[in-house]
PDB file of N, CA and C in Angstrom:
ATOM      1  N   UNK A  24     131.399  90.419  60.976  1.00 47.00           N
ATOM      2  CA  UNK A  24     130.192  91.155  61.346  1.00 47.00           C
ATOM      3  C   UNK A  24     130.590  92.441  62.069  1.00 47.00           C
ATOM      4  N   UNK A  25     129.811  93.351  61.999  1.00 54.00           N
ATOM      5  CA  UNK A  25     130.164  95.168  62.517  1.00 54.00           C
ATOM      6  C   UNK A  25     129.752  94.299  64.070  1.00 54.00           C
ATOM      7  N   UNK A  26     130.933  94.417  64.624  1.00 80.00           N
ATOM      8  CA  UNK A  26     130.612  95.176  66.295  1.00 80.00           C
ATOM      9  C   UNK A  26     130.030  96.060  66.801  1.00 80.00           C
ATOM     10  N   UNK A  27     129.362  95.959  67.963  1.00 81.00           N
ATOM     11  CA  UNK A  27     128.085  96.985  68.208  1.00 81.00           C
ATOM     12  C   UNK A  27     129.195  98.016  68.248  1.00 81.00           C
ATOM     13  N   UNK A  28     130.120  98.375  69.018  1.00 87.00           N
ATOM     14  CA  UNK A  28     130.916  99.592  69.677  1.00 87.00           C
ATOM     15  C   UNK A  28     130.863  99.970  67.824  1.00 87.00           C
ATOM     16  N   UNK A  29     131.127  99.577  67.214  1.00 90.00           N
ATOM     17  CA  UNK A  29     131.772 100.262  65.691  1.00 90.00           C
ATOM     18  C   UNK A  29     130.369 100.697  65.097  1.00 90.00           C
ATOM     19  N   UNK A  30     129.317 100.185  65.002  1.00 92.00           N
ATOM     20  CA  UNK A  30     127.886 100.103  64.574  1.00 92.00           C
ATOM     21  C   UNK A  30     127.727 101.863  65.453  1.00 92.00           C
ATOM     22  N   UNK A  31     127.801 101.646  66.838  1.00 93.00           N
ATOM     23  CA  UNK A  31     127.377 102.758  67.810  1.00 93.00           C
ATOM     24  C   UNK A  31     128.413 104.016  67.261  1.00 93.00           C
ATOM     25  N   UNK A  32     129.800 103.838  67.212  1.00 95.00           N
ATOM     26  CA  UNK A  32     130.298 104.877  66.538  1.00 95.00           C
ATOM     27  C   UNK A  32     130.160 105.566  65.732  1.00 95.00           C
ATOM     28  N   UNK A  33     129.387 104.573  64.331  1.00 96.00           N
ATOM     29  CA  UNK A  33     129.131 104.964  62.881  1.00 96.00           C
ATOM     30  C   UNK A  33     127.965 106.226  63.618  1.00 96.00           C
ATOM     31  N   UNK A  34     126.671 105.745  64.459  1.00 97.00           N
ATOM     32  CA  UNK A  34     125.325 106.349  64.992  1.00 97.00           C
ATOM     33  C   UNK A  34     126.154 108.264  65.475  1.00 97.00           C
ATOM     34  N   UNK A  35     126.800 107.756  66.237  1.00 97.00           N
ATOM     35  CA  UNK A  35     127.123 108.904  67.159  1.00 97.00           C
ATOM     36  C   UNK A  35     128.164 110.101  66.143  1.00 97.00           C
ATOM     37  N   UNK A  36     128.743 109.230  64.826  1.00 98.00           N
ATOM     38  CA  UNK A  36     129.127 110.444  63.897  1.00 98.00           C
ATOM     39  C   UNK A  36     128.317 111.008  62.864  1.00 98.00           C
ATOM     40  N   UNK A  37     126.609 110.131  62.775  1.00 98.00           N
ATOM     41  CA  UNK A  37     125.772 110.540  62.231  1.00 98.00           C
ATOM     42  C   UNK A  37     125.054 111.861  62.904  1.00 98.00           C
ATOM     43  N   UNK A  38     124.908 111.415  64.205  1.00 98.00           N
ATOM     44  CA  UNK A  38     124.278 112.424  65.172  1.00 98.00           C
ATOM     45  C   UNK A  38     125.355 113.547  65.237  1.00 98.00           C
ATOM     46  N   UNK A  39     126.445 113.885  65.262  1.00 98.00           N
ATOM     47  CA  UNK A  39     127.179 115.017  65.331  1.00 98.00           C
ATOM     48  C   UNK A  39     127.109 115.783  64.128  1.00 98.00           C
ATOM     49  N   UNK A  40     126.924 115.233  62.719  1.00 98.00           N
ATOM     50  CA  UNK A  40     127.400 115.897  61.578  1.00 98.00           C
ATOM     51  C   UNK A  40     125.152 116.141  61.429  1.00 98.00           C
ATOM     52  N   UNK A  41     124.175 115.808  61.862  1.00 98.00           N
ATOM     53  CA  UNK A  41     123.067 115.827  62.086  1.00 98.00           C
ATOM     54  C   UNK A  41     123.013 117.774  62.786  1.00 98.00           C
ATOM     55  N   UNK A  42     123.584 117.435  63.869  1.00 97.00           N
ATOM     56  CA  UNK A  42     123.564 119.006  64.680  1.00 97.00           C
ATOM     57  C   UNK A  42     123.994 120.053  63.817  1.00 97.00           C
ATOM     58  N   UNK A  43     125.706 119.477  64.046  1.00 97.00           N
ATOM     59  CA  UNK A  43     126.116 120.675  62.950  1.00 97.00           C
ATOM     60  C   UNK A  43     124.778 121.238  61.561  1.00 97.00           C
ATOM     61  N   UNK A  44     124.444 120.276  60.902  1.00 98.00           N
ATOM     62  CA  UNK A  44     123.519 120.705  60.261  1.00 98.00           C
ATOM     63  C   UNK A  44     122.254 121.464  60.822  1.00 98.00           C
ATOM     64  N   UNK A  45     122.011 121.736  62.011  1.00 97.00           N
ATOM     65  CA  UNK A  45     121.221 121.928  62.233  1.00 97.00           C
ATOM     66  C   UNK A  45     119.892 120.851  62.285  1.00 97.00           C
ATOM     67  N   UNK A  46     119.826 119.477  62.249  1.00 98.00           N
ATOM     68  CA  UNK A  46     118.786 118.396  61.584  1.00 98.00           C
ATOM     69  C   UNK A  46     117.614 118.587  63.058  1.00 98.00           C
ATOM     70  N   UNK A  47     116.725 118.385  62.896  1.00 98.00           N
ATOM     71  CA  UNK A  47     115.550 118.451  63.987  1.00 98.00           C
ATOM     72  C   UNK A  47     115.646 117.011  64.788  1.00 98.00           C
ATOM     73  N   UNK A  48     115.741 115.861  63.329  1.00 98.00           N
ATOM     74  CA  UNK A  48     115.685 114.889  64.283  1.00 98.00           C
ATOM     75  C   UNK A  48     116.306 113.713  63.311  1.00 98.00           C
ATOM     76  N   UNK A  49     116.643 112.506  63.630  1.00 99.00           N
ATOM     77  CA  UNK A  49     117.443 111.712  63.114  1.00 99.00           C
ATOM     78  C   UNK A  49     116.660 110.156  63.296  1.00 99.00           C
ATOM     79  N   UNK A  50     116.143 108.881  62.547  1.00 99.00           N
ATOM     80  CA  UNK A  50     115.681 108.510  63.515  1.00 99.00           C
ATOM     81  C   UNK A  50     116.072 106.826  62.267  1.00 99.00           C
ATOM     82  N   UNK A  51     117.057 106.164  62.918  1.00 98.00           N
ATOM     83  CA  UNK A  51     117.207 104.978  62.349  1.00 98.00           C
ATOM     84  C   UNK A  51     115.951 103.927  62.213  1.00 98.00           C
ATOM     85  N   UNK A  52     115.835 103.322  61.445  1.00 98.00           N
ATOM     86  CA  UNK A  52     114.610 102.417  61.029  1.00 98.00           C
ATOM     87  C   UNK A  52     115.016 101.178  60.289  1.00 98.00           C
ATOM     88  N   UNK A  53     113.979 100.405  59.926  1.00 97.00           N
ATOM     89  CA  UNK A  53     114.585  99.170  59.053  1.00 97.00           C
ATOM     90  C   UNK A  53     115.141  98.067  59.757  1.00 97.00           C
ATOM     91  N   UNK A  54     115.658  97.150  59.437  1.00 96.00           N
ATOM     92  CA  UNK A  54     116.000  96.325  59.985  1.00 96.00           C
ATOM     93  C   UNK A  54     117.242  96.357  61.047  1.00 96.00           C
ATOM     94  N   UNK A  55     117.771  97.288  60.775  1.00 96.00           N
ATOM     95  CA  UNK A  55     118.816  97.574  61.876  1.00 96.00           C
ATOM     96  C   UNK A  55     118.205  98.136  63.344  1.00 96.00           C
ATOM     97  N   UNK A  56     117.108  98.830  63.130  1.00 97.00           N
ATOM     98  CA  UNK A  56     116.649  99.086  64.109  1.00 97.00           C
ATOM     99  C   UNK A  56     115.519  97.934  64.291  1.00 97.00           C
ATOM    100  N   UNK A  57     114.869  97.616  63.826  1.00 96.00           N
ATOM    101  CA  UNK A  57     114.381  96.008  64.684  1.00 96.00           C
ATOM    102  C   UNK A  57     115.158  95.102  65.210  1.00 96.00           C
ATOM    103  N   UNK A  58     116.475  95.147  64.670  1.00 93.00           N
ATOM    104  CA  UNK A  58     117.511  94.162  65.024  1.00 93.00           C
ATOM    105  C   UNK A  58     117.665  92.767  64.204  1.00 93.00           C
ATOM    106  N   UNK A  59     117.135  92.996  63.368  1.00 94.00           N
ATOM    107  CA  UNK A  59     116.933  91.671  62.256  1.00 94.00           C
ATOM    108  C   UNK A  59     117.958  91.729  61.317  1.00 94.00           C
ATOM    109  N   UNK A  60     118.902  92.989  61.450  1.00 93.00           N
ATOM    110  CA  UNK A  60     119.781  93.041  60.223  1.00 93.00           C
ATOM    111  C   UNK A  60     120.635  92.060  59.905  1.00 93.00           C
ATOM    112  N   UNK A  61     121.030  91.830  58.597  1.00 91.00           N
ATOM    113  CA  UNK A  61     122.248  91.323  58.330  1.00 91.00           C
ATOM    114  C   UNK A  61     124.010  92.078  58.687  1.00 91.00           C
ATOM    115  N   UNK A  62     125.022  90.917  57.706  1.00 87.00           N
ATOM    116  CA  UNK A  62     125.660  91.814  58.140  1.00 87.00           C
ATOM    117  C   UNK A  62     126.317  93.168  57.486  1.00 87.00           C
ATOM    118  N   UNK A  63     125.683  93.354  56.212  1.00 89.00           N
ATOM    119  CA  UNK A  63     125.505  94.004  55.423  1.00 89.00           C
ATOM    120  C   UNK A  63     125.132  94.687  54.740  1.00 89.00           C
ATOM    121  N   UNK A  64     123.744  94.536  56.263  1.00 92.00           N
ATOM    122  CA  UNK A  64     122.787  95.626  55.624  1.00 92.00           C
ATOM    123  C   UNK A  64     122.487  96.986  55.815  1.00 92.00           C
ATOM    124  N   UNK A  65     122.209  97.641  54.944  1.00 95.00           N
ATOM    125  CA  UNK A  65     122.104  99.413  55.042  1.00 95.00           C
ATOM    126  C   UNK A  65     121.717  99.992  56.093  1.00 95.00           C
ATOM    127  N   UNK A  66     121.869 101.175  56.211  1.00 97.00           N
ATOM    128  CA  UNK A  66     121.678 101.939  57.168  1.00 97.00           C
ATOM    129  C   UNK A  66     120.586 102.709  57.134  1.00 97.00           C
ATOM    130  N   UNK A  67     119.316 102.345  57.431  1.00 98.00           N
ATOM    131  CA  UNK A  67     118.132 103.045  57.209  1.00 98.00           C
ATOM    132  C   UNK A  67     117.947 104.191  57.934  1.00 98.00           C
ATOM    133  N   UNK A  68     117.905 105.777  57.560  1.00 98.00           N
ATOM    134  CA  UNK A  68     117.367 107.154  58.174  1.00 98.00           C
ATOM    135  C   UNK A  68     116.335 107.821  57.808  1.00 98.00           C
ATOM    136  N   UNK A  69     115.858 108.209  58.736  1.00 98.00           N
ATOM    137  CA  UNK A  69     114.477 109.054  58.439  1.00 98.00           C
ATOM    138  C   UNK A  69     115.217 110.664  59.276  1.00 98.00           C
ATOM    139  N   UNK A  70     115.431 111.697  58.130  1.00 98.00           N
ATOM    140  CA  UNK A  70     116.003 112.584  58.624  1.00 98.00           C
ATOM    141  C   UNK A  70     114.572 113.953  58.353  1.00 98.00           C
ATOM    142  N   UNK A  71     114.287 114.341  59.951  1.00 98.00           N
ATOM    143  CA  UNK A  71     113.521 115.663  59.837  1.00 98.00           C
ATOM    144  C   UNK A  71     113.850 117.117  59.895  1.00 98.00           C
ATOM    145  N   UNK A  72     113.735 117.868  59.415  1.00 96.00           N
ATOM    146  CA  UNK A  72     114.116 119.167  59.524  1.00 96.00           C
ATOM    147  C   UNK A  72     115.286 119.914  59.093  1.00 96.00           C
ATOM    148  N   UNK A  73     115.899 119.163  58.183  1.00 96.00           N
ATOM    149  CA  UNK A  73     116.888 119.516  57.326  1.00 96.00           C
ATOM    150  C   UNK A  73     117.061 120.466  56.433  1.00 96.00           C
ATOM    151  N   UNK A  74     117.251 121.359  56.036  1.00 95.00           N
ATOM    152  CA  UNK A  74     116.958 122.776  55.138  1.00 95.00           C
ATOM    153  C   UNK A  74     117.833 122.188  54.365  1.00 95.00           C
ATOM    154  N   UNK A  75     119.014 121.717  54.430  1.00 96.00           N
ATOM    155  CA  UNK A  75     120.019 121.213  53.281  1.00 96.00           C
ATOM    156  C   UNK A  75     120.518 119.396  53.450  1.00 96.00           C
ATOM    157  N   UNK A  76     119.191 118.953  53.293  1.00 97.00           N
ATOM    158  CA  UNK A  76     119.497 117.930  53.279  1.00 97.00           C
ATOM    159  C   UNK A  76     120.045 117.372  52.381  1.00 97.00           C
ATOM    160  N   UNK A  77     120.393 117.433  51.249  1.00 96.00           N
ATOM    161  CA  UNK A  77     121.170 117.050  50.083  1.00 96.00           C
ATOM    162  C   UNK A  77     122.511 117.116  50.563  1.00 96.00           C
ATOM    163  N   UNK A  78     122.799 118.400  51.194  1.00 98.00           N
ATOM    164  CA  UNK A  78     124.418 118.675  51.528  1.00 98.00           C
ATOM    165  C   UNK A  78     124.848 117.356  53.002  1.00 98.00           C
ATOM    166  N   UNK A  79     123.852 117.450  54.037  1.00 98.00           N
ATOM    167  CA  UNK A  79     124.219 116.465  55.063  1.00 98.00           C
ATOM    168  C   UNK A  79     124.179 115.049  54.016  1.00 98.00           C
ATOM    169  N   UNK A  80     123.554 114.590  53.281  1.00 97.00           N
ATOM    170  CA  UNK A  80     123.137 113.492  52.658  1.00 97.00           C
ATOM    171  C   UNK A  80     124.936 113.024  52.481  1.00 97.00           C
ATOM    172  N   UNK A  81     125.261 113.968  51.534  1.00 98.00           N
ATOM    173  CA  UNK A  81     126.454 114.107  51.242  1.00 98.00           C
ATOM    174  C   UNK A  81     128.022 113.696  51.918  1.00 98.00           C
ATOM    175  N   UNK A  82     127.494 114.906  53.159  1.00 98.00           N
ATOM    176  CA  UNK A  82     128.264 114.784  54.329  1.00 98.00           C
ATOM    177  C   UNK A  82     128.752 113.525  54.966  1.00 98.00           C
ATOM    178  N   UNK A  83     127.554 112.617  55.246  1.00 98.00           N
ATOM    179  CA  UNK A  83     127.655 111.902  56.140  1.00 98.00           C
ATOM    180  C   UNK A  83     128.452 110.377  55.183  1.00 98.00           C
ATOM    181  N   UNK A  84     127.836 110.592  54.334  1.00 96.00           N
ATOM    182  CA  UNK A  84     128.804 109.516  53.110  1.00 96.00           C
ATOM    183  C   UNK A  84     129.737 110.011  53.008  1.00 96.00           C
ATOM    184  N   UNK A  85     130.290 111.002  52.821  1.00 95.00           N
ATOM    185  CA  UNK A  85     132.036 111.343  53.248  1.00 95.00           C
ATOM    186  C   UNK A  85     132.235 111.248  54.252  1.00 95.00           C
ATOM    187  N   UNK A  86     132.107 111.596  55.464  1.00 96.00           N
ATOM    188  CA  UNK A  86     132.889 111.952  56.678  1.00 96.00           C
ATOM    189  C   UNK A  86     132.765 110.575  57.530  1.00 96.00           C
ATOM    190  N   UNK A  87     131.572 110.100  57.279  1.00 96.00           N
ATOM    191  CA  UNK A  87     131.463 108.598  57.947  1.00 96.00           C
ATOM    192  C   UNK A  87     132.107 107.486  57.626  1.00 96.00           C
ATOM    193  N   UNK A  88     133.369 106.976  58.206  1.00 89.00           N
ATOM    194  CA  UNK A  88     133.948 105.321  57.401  1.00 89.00           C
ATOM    195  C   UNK A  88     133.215 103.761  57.588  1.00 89.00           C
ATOM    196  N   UNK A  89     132.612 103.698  56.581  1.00 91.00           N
ATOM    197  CA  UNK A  89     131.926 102.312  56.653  1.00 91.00           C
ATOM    198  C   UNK A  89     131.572 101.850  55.180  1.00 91.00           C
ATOM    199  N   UNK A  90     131.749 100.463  54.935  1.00 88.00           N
ATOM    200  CA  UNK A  90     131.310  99.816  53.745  1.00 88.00           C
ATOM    201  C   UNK A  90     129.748  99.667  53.503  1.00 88.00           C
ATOM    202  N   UNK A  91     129.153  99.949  55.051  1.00 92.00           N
ATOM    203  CA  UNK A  91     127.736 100.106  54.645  1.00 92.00           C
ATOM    204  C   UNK A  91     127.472 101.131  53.542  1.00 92.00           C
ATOM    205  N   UNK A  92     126.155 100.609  53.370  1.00 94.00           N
ATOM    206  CA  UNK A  92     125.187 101.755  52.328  1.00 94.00           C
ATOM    207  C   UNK A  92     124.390 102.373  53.216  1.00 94.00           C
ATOM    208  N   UNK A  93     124.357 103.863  53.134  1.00 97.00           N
ATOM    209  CA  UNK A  93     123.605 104.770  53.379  1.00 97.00           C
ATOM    210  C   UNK A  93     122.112 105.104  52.787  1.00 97.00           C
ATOM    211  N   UNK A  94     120.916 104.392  53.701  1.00 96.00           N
ATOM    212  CA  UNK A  94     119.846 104.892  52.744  1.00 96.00           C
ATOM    213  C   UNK A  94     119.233 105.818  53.967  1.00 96.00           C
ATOM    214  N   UNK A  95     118.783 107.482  52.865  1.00 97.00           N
ATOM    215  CA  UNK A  95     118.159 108.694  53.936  1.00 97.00           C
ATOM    216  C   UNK A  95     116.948 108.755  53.429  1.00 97.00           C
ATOM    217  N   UNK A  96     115.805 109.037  53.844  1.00 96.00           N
ATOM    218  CA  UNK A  96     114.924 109.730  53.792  1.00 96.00           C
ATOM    219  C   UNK A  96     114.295 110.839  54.155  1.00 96.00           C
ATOM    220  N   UNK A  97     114.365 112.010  53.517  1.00 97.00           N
ATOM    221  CA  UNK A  97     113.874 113.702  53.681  1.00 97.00           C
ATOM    222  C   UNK A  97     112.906 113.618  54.102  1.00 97.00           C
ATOM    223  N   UNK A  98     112.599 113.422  55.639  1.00 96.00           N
ATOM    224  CA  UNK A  98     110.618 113.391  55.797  1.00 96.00           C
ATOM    225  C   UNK A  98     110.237 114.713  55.586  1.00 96.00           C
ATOM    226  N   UNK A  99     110.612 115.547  55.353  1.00 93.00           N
ATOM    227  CA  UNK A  99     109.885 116.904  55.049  1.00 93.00           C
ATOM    228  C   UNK A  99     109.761 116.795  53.501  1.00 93.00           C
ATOM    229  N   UNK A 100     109.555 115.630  52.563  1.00 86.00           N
ATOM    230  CA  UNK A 100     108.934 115.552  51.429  1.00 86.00           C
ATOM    231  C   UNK A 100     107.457 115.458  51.179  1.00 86.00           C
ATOM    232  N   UNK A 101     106.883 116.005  50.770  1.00 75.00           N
ATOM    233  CA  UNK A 101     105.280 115.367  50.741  1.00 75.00           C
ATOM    234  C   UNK A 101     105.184 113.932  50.710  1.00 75.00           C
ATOM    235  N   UNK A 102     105.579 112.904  49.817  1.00 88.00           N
ATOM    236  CA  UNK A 102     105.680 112.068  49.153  1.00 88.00           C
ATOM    237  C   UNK A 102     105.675 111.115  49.901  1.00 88.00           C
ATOM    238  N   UNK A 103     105.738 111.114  51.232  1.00 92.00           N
ATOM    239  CA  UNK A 103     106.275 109.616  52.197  1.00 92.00           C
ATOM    240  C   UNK A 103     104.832 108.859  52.250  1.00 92.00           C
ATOM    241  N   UNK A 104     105.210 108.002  51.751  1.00 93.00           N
ATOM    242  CA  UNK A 104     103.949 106.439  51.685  1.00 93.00           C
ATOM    243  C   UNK A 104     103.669 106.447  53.512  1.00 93.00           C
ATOM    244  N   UNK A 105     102.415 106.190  53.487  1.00 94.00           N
ATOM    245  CA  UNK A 105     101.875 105.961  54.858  1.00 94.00           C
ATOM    246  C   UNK A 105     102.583 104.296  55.360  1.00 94.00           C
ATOM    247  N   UNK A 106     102.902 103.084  54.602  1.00 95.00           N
ATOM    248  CA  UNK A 106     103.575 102.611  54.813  1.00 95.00           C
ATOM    249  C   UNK A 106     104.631 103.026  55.713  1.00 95.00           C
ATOM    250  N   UNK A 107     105.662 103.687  55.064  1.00 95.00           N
ATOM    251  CA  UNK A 107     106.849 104.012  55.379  1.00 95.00           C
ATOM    252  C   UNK A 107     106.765 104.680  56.529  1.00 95.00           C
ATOM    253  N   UNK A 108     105.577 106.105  56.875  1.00 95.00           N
ATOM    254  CA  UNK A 108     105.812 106.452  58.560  1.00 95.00           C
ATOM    255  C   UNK A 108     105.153 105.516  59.314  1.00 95.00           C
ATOM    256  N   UNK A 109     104.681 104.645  59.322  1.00 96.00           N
ATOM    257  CA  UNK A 109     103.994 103.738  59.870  1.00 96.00           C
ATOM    258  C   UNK A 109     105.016 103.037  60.556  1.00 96.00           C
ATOM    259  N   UNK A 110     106.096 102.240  59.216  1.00 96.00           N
ATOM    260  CA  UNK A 110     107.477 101.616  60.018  1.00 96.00           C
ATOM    261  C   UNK A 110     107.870 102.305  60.660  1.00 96.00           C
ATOM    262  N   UNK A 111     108.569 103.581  60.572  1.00 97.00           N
ATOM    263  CA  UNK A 111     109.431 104.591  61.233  1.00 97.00           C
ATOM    264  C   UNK A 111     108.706 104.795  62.315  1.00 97.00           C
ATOM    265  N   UNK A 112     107.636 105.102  62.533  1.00 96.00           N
ATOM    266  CA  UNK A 112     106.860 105.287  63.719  1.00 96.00           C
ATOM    267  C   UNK A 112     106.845 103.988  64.871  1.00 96.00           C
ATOM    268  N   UNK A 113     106.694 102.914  64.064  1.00 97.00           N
ATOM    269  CA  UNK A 113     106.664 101.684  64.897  1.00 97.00           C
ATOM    270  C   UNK A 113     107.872 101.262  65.464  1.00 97.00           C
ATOM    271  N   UNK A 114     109.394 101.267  64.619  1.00 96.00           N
ATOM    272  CA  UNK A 114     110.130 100.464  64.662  1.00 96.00           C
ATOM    273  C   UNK A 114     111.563 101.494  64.820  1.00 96.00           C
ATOM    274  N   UNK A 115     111.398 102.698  64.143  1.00 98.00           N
ATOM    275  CA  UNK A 115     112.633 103.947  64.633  1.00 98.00           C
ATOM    276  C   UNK A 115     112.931 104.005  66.161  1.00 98.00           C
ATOM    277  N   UNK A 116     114.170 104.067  66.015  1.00 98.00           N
ATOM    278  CA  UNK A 116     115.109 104.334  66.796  1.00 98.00           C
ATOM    279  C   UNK A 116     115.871 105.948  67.235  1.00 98.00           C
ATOM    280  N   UNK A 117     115.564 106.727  67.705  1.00 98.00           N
ATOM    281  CA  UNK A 117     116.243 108.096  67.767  1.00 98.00           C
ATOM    282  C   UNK A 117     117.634 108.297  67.898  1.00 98.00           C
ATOM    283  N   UNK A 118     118.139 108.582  67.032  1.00 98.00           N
ATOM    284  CA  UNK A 118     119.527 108.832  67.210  1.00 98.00           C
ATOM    285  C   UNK A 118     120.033 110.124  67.638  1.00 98.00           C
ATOM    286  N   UNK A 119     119.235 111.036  66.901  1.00 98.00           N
ATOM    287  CA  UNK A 119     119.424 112.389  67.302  1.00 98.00           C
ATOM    288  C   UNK A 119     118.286 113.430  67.162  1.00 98.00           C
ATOM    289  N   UNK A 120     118.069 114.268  68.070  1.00 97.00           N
ATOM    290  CA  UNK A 120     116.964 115.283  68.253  1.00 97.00           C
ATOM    291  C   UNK A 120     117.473 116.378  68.965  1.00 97.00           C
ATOM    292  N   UNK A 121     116.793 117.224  68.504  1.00 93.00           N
ATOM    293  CA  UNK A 121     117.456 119.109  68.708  1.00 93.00           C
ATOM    294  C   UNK A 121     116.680 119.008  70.206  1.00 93.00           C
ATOM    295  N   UNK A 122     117.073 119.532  71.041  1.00 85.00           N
ATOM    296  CA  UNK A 122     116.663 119.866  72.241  1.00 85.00           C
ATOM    297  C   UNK A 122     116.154 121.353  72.205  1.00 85.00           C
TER     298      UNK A 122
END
């Protein structure tokens, strides 16, 4: 099972390569952030304010070492199911936000 310290590491190289991008805000969700996860389960993001979010998308699956799966979500899409900010709203976790 991921150790929190290694779990918290993976967070804190999301949030650095987040800035560099410039990202507004970063905000883990899903079961990892309820705490229900397995030990294998993905890494749920709700990423705001990204102008090149395709390229961080990218980024962070390279530069980050983990067997997890990376799942992002562009909230600056029209498209987000009221479902979905509903969880993120309820159950997100902030990892990173522009000051």
């Amino acid at each position: 099972m991921y150790q929190k310290d290694k779990i918290n590491e993976i967070y804190r190289q999301i949030a650095h390569i987040g800035k560099q991008f410039g990202v507004e805000k970063i905000v883990l969700f899903g079961s990892r952030a309820r705490g229900t996860n397995q030990e294998k389960s993905d890494i749920d993001l709700a990423v705001y304010g990204c102008e090149k979010f395709f390229d961080f998308q990218a980024e962070v699956e390279e530069k980050v070492w983990t067997l997890l799966r990376f799942d992002m979500v562009d909230m600056n899409r029209e498209s987000i199911s009221e479902e979905l900010l509903d969880e993120i709203n309820r159950d997100g976790v902030i990892l990173y936000e522009k000051i």
